[in-house]
Amino acid sequence: MRVGRTLTHHFEIETRQYDLLGIDLGEGARRRMIIFGVVIILLWVALLIPFIGVPKKPTVSLYVVPPFVITAFGWRAGKHHERRRRVTEWALAVRYALRAHRPIIGLGARAADKTEYLPWRERVATQKVANLAKARVTPEWDREAVVELDPQVRAGADITVSQRARLLGADHVQRVSRRTSGKRHG
C-alpha cells in the first residue's frame, strides 16, 4: 500500500454569509463558524435556563458573552495542528485528562487491561497545579540564570563506532538458513 504525503499548504474554500437578519456582515462571516456558534449558544442557554431561569436584563451578558468568546477563540486554527480548530484541541485535552489514550497491545490483538492505562496523576501534573495554586512557582524574570555545560563535555570523551552495512542476497540467506537448520536436526 502506498502512502501519499502532501508537502504543500492546503487551501480551504469556505462559504461566507454576508448579511444576517438584515445586518451587513462586511467581508462576511464563515458559515461553519456561524453554525458552530449557534450550537454553542443553544447548548449554553439550555444549560443555564434550569439554574438561572429565563434571561433578564442583569443576566443577559451571562447568556451572551461566554458563547461568543468560546466561538471566537475556539474557531481559530489550532496551536499545534493548523488544520484543527482550537475547540478540537481543547476537547482532546479534556478527553486525555479524563480518560487517557487507550494503549494498543499487539496491534489490537487484545484489549488493554485497566492496569495498563496511564494513571490520572501521571496524565495531569498535579504537583505543578498545586505549586501554581500556592504561588510557589517563581516567575521566569525572577529566576536566576543557570549556565549549563555543553552536553558533550558532561558526557565524556567521544567514542568511535566502526560498523559496516552489508547487503545479503537471497542465495546467501538460504545458505545460512540451511546451515542453521542442519545443526538443529543433526
C-alpha atoms as a PDB file:
ATOM      1  CA  MET A   1       0.000   0.000   0.000  1.00  0.00           C
ATOM      2  CA  ARG A   2       1.371   3.407  -0.919  1.00  0.00           C
ATOM      3  CA  VAL A   3       1.029   6.427   1.288  1.00  0.00           C
ATOM      4  CA  GLY A   4       0.940   9.887  -0.222  1.00  0.00           C
ATOM      5  CA  ARG A   5       2.351  12.892   1.578  1.00  0.00           C
ATOM      6  CA  THR A   6       1.149  16.422   0.975  1.00  0.00           C
ATOM      7  CA  LEU A   7       4.081  18.785   1.078  1.00  0.00           C
ATOM      8  CA  THR A   8       2.232  21.921   0.076  1.00  0.00           C
ATOM      9  CA  HIS A   9      -0.017  24.046   2.233  1.00  0.00           C
ATOM     10  CA  HIS A  10      -3.667  23.130   1.853  1.00  0.00           C
ATOM     11  CA  PHE A  11      -6.287  25.637   0.884  1.00  0.00           C
ATOM     12  CA  GLU A  12      -9.815  25.972   2.152  1.00  0.00           C
ATOM     13  CA  ILE A  13     -12.799  27.126   0.207  1.00  0.00           C
ATOM     14  CA  GLU A  14     -15.364  28.336   2.687  1.00  0.00           C
ATOM     15  CA  THR A  15     -18.762  29.764   2.089  1.00  0.00           C
ATOM     16  CA  ARG A  16     -19.451  33.081   3.747  1.00  0.00           C
ATOM     17  CA  GLN A  17     -22.572  34.809   4.954  1.00  0.00           C
ATOM     18  CA  TYR A  18     -22.583  38.500   4.033  1.00  0.00           C
ATOM     19  CA  ASP A  19     -25.798  39.568   5.737  1.00  0.00           C
ATOM     20  CA  LEU A  20     -27.713  38.077   8.610  1.00  0.00           C
ATOM     21  CA  LEU A  21     -31.259  39.149   9.516  1.00  0.00           C
ATOM     22  CA  GLY A  22     -30.778  42.402   7.605  1.00  0.00           C
ATOM     23  CA  ILE A  23     -27.430  43.182   9.284  1.00  0.00           C
ATOM     24  CA  ASP A  24     -24.486  43.712   6.923  1.00  0.00           C
ATOM     25  CA  LEU A  25     -21.552  41.498   7.990  1.00  0.00           C
ATOM     26  CA  GLY A  26     -18.951  43.302   5.869  1.00  0.00           C
ATOM     27  CA  GLU A  27     -16.458  40.799   4.432  1.00  0.00           C
ATOM     28  CA  GLY A  28     -18.736  38.033   5.571  1.00  0.00           C
ATOM     29  CA  ALA A  29     -18.580  35.501   8.366  1.00  0.00           C
ATOM     30  CA  ARG A  30     -17.753  31.867   7.748  1.00  0.00           C
ATOM     31  CA  ARG A  31     -20.920  29.819   7.664  1.00  0.00           C
ATOM     32  CA  ARG A  32     -19.377  26.902   9.543  1.00  0.00           C
ATOM     33  CA  MET A  33     -18.356  29.281  12.341  1.00  0.00           C
ATOM     34  CA  ILE A  34     -21.886  30.683  12.475  1.00  0.00           C
ATOM     35  CA  ILE A  35     -23.343  27.166  12.736  1.00  0.00           C
ATOM     36  CA  PHE A  36     -20.800  26.279  15.438  1.00  0.00           C
ATOM     37  CA  GLY A  37     -21.691  29.474  17.332  1.00  0.00           C
ATOM     38  CA  VAL A  38     -25.424  28.760  17.121  1.00  0.00           C
ATOM     39  CA  VAL A  39     -24.884  25.255  18.511  1.00  0.00           C
ATOM     40  CA  ILE A  40     -22.725  26.617  21.367  1.00  0.00           C
ATOM     41  CA  ILE A  41     -25.322  29.304  22.181  1.00  0.00           C
ATOM     42  CA  LEU A  42     -28.176  26.776  22.204  1.00  0.00           C
ATOM     43  CA  LEU A  43     -26.253  24.396  24.464  1.00  0.00           C
ATOM     44  CA  TRP A  44     -25.222  27.238  26.793  1.00  0.00           C
ATOM     45  CA  VAL A  45     -28.765  28.600  27.071  1.00  0.00           C
ATOM     46  CA  ALA A  46     -30.137  25.088  27.657  1.00  0.00           C
ATOM     47  CA  LEU A  47     -27.559  24.637  30.435  1.00  0.00           C
ATOM     48  CA  LEU A  48     -28.283  27.980  32.147  1.00  0.00           C
ATOM     49  CA  ILE A  49     -32.099  28.091  31.997  1.00  0.00           C
ATOM     50  CA  PRO A  50     -32.606  25.399  34.694  1.00  0.00           C
ATOM     51  CA  PHE A  51     -30.223  27.194  37.075  1.00  0.00           C
ATOM     52  CA  ILE A  52     -30.765  30.903  36.410  1.00  0.00           C
ATOM     53  CA  GLY A  53     -34.052  30.960  34.557  1.00  0.00           C
ATOM     54  CA  VAL A  54     -35.095  32.980  31.538  1.00  0.00           C
ATOM     55  CA  PRO A  55     -32.595  35.737  30.625  1.00  0.00           C
ATOM     56  CA  LYS A  56     -33.375  39.078  32.209  1.00  0.00           C
ATOM     57  CA  LYS A  57     -31.623  42.414  31.924  1.00  0.00           C
ATOM     58  CA  PRO A  58     -28.964  41.686  34.622  1.00  0.00           C
ATOM     59  CA  THR A  59     -28.212  38.143  33.355  1.00  0.00           C
ATOM     60  CA  VAL A  60     -28.276  38.685  29.599  1.00  0.00           C
ATOM     61  CA  SER A  61     -24.483  39.173  29.440  1.00  0.00           C
ATOM     62  CA  LEU A  62     -24.024  35.812  31.192  1.00  0.00           C
ATOM     63  CA  TYR A  63     -26.060  34.231  28.408  1.00  0.00           C
ATOM     64  CA  VAL A  64     -24.344  36.043  25.527  1.00  0.00           C
ATOM     65  CA  VAL A  65     -20.660  36.643  26.333  1.00  0.00           C
ATOM     66  CA  PRO A  66     -19.344  33.095  27.094  1.00  0.00           C
ATOM     67  CA  PRO A  67     -20.704  31.530  23.860  1.00  0.00           C
ATOM     68  CA  PHE A  68     -19.267  34.370  21.782  1.00  0.00           C
ATOM     69  CA  VAL A  69     -15.872  34.055  23.487  1.00  0.00           C
ATOM     70  CA  ILE A  70     -15.853  30.268  23.010  1.00  0.00           C
ATOM     71  CA  THR A  71     -16.833  30.694  19.357  1.00  0.00           C
ATOM     72  CA  ALA A  72     -14.315  33.450  18.657  1.00  0.00           C
ATOM     73  CA  PHE A  73     -11.335  31.703  20.263  1.00  0.00           C
ATOM     74  CA  GLY A  74     -12.418  28.127  19.596  1.00  0.00           C
ATOM     75  CA  TRP A  75     -12.817  28.576  15.856  1.00  0.00           C
ATOM     76  CA  ARG A  76      -9.242  29.798  15.338  1.00  0.00           C
ATOM     77  CA  ALA A  77      -6.642  27.490  13.841  1.00  0.00           C
ATOM     78  CA  GLY A  78      -5.060  25.202  16.411  1.00  0.00           C
ATOM     79  CA  LYS A  79      -1.721  25.968  18.046  1.00  0.00           C
ATOM     80  CA  HIS A  80      -0.228  22.544  17.383  1.00  0.00           C
ATOM     81  CA  HIS A  81      -2.126  21.452  14.265  1.00  0.00           C
ATOM     82  CA  GLU A  82      -3.054  24.127  11.737  1.00  0.00           C
ATOM     83  CA  ARG A  83      -5.830  22.060  10.218  1.00  0.00           C
ATOM     84  CA  ARG A  84      -7.631  21.599  13.536  1.00  0.00           C
ATOM     85  CA  ARG A  85      -9.693  24.152  15.342  1.00  0.00           C
ATOM     86  CA  ARG A  86      -8.753  25.107  18.896  1.00  0.00           C
ATOM     87  CA  VAL A  87     -12.028  23.776  20.221  1.00  0.00           C
ATOM     88  CA  THR A  88     -10.963  20.347  18.928  1.00  0.00           C
ATOM     89  CA  GLU A  89      -7.632  20.638  20.723  1.00  0.00           C
ATOM     90  CA  TRP A  90      -9.449  21.656  23.909  1.00  0.00           C
ATOM     91  CA  ALA A  91     -11.788  18.670  23.649  1.00  0.00           C
ATOM     92  CA  LEU A  92      -8.879  16.282  23.065  1.00  0.00           C
ATOM     93  CA  ALA A  93      -7.003  17.737  26.053  1.00  0.00           C
ATOM     94  CA  VAL A  94     -10.038  17.264  28.312  1.00  0.00           C
ATOM     95  CA  ARG A  95     -10.532  13.735  26.987  1.00  0.00           C
ATOM     96  CA  TYR A  96      -6.868  12.916  27.652  1.00  0.00           C
ATOM     97  CA  ALA A  97      -7.069  14.327  31.187  1.00  0.00           C
ATOM     98  CA  LEU A  98     -10.199  12.325  31.968  1.00  0.00           C
ATOM     99  CA  ARG A  99      -9.582   9.100  30.102  1.00  0.00           C
ATOM    100  CA  ALA A 100      -6.062   8.969  28.615  1.00  0.00           C
ATOM    101  CA  HIS A 101      -5.165   7.258  25.407  1.00  0.00           C
ATOM    102  CA  ARG A 102      -6.114   3.627  25.144  1.00  0.00           C
ATOM    103  CA  PRO A 103      -2.977   1.546  24.762  1.00  0.00           C
ATOM    104  CA  ILE A 104      -2.801  -0.686  21.703  1.00  0.00           C
ATOM    105  CA  ILE A 105      -1.347  -4.073  22.541  1.00  0.00           C
ATOM    106  CA  GLY A 106      -0.172  -6.457  19.873  1.00  0.00           C
ATOM    107  CA  LEU A 107      -1.592  -4.228  17.115  1.00  0.00           C
ATOM    108  CA  GLY A 108      -5.042  -4.663  18.609  1.00  0.00           C
ATOM    109  CA  ALA A 109      -4.698  -8.406  19.271  1.00  0.00           C
ATOM    110  CA  ARG A 110      -6.124  -7.908  22.748  1.00  0.00           C
ATOM    111  CA  ALA A 111      -7.862  -5.154  24.623  1.00  0.00           C
ATOM    112  CA  ALA A 112      -5.886  -3.203  27.186  1.00  0.00           C
ATOM    113  CA  ASP A 113      -6.386  -4.002  30.831  1.00  0.00           C
ATOM    114  CA  LYS A 114      -7.271  -1.181  33.249  1.00  0.00           C
ATOM    115  CA  THR A 115      -3.870  -1.612  34.905  1.00  0.00           C
ATOM    116  CA  GLU A 116      -2.156  -0.772  31.599  1.00  0.00           C
ATOM    117  CA  TYR A 117      -3.753   2.663  31.328  1.00  0.00           C
ATOM    118  CA  LEU A 118      -1.743   5.695  32.368  1.00  0.00           C
ATOM    119  CA  PRO A 119      -2.926   6.770  35.847  1.00  0.00           C
ATOM    120  CA  TRP A 120      -4.645  10.132  36.248  1.00  0.00           C
ATOM    121  CA  ARG A 121      -1.957  11.580  38.491  1.00  0.00           C
ATOM    122  CA  GLU A 122       0.608  10.985  35.739  1.00  0.00           C
ATOM    123  CA  ARG A 123      -1.608  12.454  32.999  1.00  0.00           C
ATOM    124  CA  VAL A 124      -2.270  15.652  34.915  1.00  0.00           C
ATOM    125  CA  ALA A 125       0.703  17.269  36.582  1.00  0.00           C
ATOM    126  CA  THR A 126      -0.960  17.629  39.992  1.00  0.00           C
ATOM    127  CA  GLN A 127       2.230  18.869  41.640  1.00  0.00           C
ATOM    128  CA  LYS A 128       2.554  21.626  39.065  1.00  0.00           C
ATOM    129  CA  VAL A 129      -1.063  22.660  39.597  1.00  0.00           C
ATOM    130  CA  ALA A 130      -0.611  22.605  43.384  1.00  0.00           C
ATOM    131  CA  ASN A 131       2.501  24.785  43.150  1.00  0.00           C
ATOM    132  CA  LEU A 132       0.669  27.235  40.913  1.00  0.00           C
ATOM    133  CA  ALA A 133      -2.220  27.380  43.388  1.00  0.00           C
ATOM    134  CA  LYS A 134       0.153  28.025  46.297  1.00  0.00           C
ATOM    135  CA  ALA A 135       2.168  30.530  44.218  1.00  0.00           C
ATOM    136  CA  ARG A 136       5.370  28.562  44.733  1.00  0.00           C
ATOM    137  CA  VAL A 137       6.385  28.886  41.113  1.00  0.00           C
ATOM    138  CA  THR A 138       8.953  31.632  40.656  1.00  0.00           C
ATOM    139  CA  PRO A 139       8.229  33.842  37.669  1.00  0.00           C
ATOM    140  CA  GLU A 140      10.711  33.494  34.833  1.00  0.00           C
ATOM    141  CA  TRP A 141      12.005  37.053  35.233  1.00  0.00           C
ATOM    142  CA  ASP A 142      12.888  36.365  38.919  1.00  0.00           C
ATOM    143  CA  ARG A 143      14.698  33.109  38.296  1.00  0.00           C
ATOM    144  CA  GLU A 144      18.461  33.076  38.422  1.00  0.00           C
ATOM    145  CA  ALA A 145      20.174  32.263  35.174  1.00  0.00           C
ATOM    146  CA  VAL A 146      21.568  28.737  35.239  1.00  0.00           C
ATOM    147  CA  VAL A 147      24.516  28.213  32.949  1.00  0.00           C
ATOM    148  CA  GLU A 148      24.574  24.646  31.725  1.00  0.00           C
ATOM    149  CA  LEU A 149      27.681  22.968  30.492  1.00  0.00           C
ATOM    150  CA  ASP A 150      27.989  21.754  26.952  1.00  0.00           C
ATOM    151  CA  PRO A 151      26.338  18.292  26.828  1.00  0.00           C
ATOM    152  CA  GLN A 152      29.352  16.817  25.038  1.00  0.00           C
ATOM    153  CA  VAL A 153      31.650  17.918  27.859  1.00  0.00           C
ATOM    154  CA  ARG A 154      29.408  16.347  30.508  1.00  0.00           C
ATOM    155  CA  ALA A 155      29.018  13.131  28.529  1.00  0.00           C
ATOM    156  CA  GLY A 156      32.719  12.325  28.423  1.00  0.00           C
ATOM    157  CA  ALA A 157      35.087  11.505  25.600  1.00  0.00           C
ATOM    158  CA  ASP A 158      33.885  10.687  22.119  1.00  0.00           C
ATOM    159  CA  ILE A 159      33.681   7.068  21.068  1.00  0.00           C
ATOM    160  CA  THR A 160      34.122   5.698  17.610  1.00  0.00           C
ATOM    161  CA  VAL A 161      31.831   3.139  16.106  1.00  0.00           C
ATOM    162  CA  SER A 162      33.080   1.102  13.189  1.00  0.00           C
ATOM    163  CA  GLN A 163      30.116  -0.589  11.613  1.00  0.00           C
ATOM    164  CA  ARG A 164      29.676  -1.771   8.076  1.00  0.00           C
ATOM    165  CA  ALA A 165      26.423  -2.312   6.312  1.00  0.00           C
ATOM    166  CA  ARG A 166      26.076  -5.477   4.255  1.00  0.00           C
ATOM    167  CA  LEU A 167      23.534  -6.312   1.670  1.00  0.00           C
ATOM    168  CA  LEU A 168      22.817 -10.025   1.768  1.00  0.00           C
ATOM    169  CA  GLY A 169      21.224 -11.606  -1.243  1.00  0.00           C
ATOM    170  CA  ALA A 170      18.582 -14.327  -1.164  1.00  0.00           C
ATOM    171  CA  ASP A 171      21.138 -17.039  -2.089  1.00  0.00           C
ATOM    172  CA  HIS A 172      23.297 -16.179   0.932  1.00  0.00           C
ATOM    173  CA  VAL A 173      20.302 -16.140   3.292  1.00  0.00           C
ATOM    174  CA  GLN A 174      19.250 -19.593   2.006  1.00  0.00           C
ATOM    175  CA  ARG A 175      22.768 -20.999   2.620  1.00  0.00           C
ATOM    176  CA  VAL A 176      22.814 -19.602   6.168  1.00  0.00           C
ATOM    177  CA  SER A 177      19.343 -20.949   6.903  1.00  0.00           C
ATOM    178  CA  ARG A 178      20.342 -24.422   5.605  1.00  0.00           C
ATOM    179  CA  ARG A 179      23.423 -24.401   7.846  1.00  0.00           C
ATOM    180  CA  THR A 180      21.458 -23.411  10.961  1.00  0.00           C
ATOM    181  CA  SER A 181      18.595 -25.819  10.264  1.00  0.00           C
ATOM    182  CA  GLY A 182      21.103 -28.653   9.651  1.00  0.00           C
ATOM    183  CA  LYS A 183      22.734 -28.044  13.055  1.00  0.00           C
ATOM    184  CA  ARG A 184      19.378 -28.261  14.847  1.00  0.00           C
ATOM    185  CA  HIS A 185      18.403 -31.597  13.292  1.00  0.00           C
ATOM    186  CA  GLY A 186      21.885 -33.158  13.308  1.00  0.00           C
END
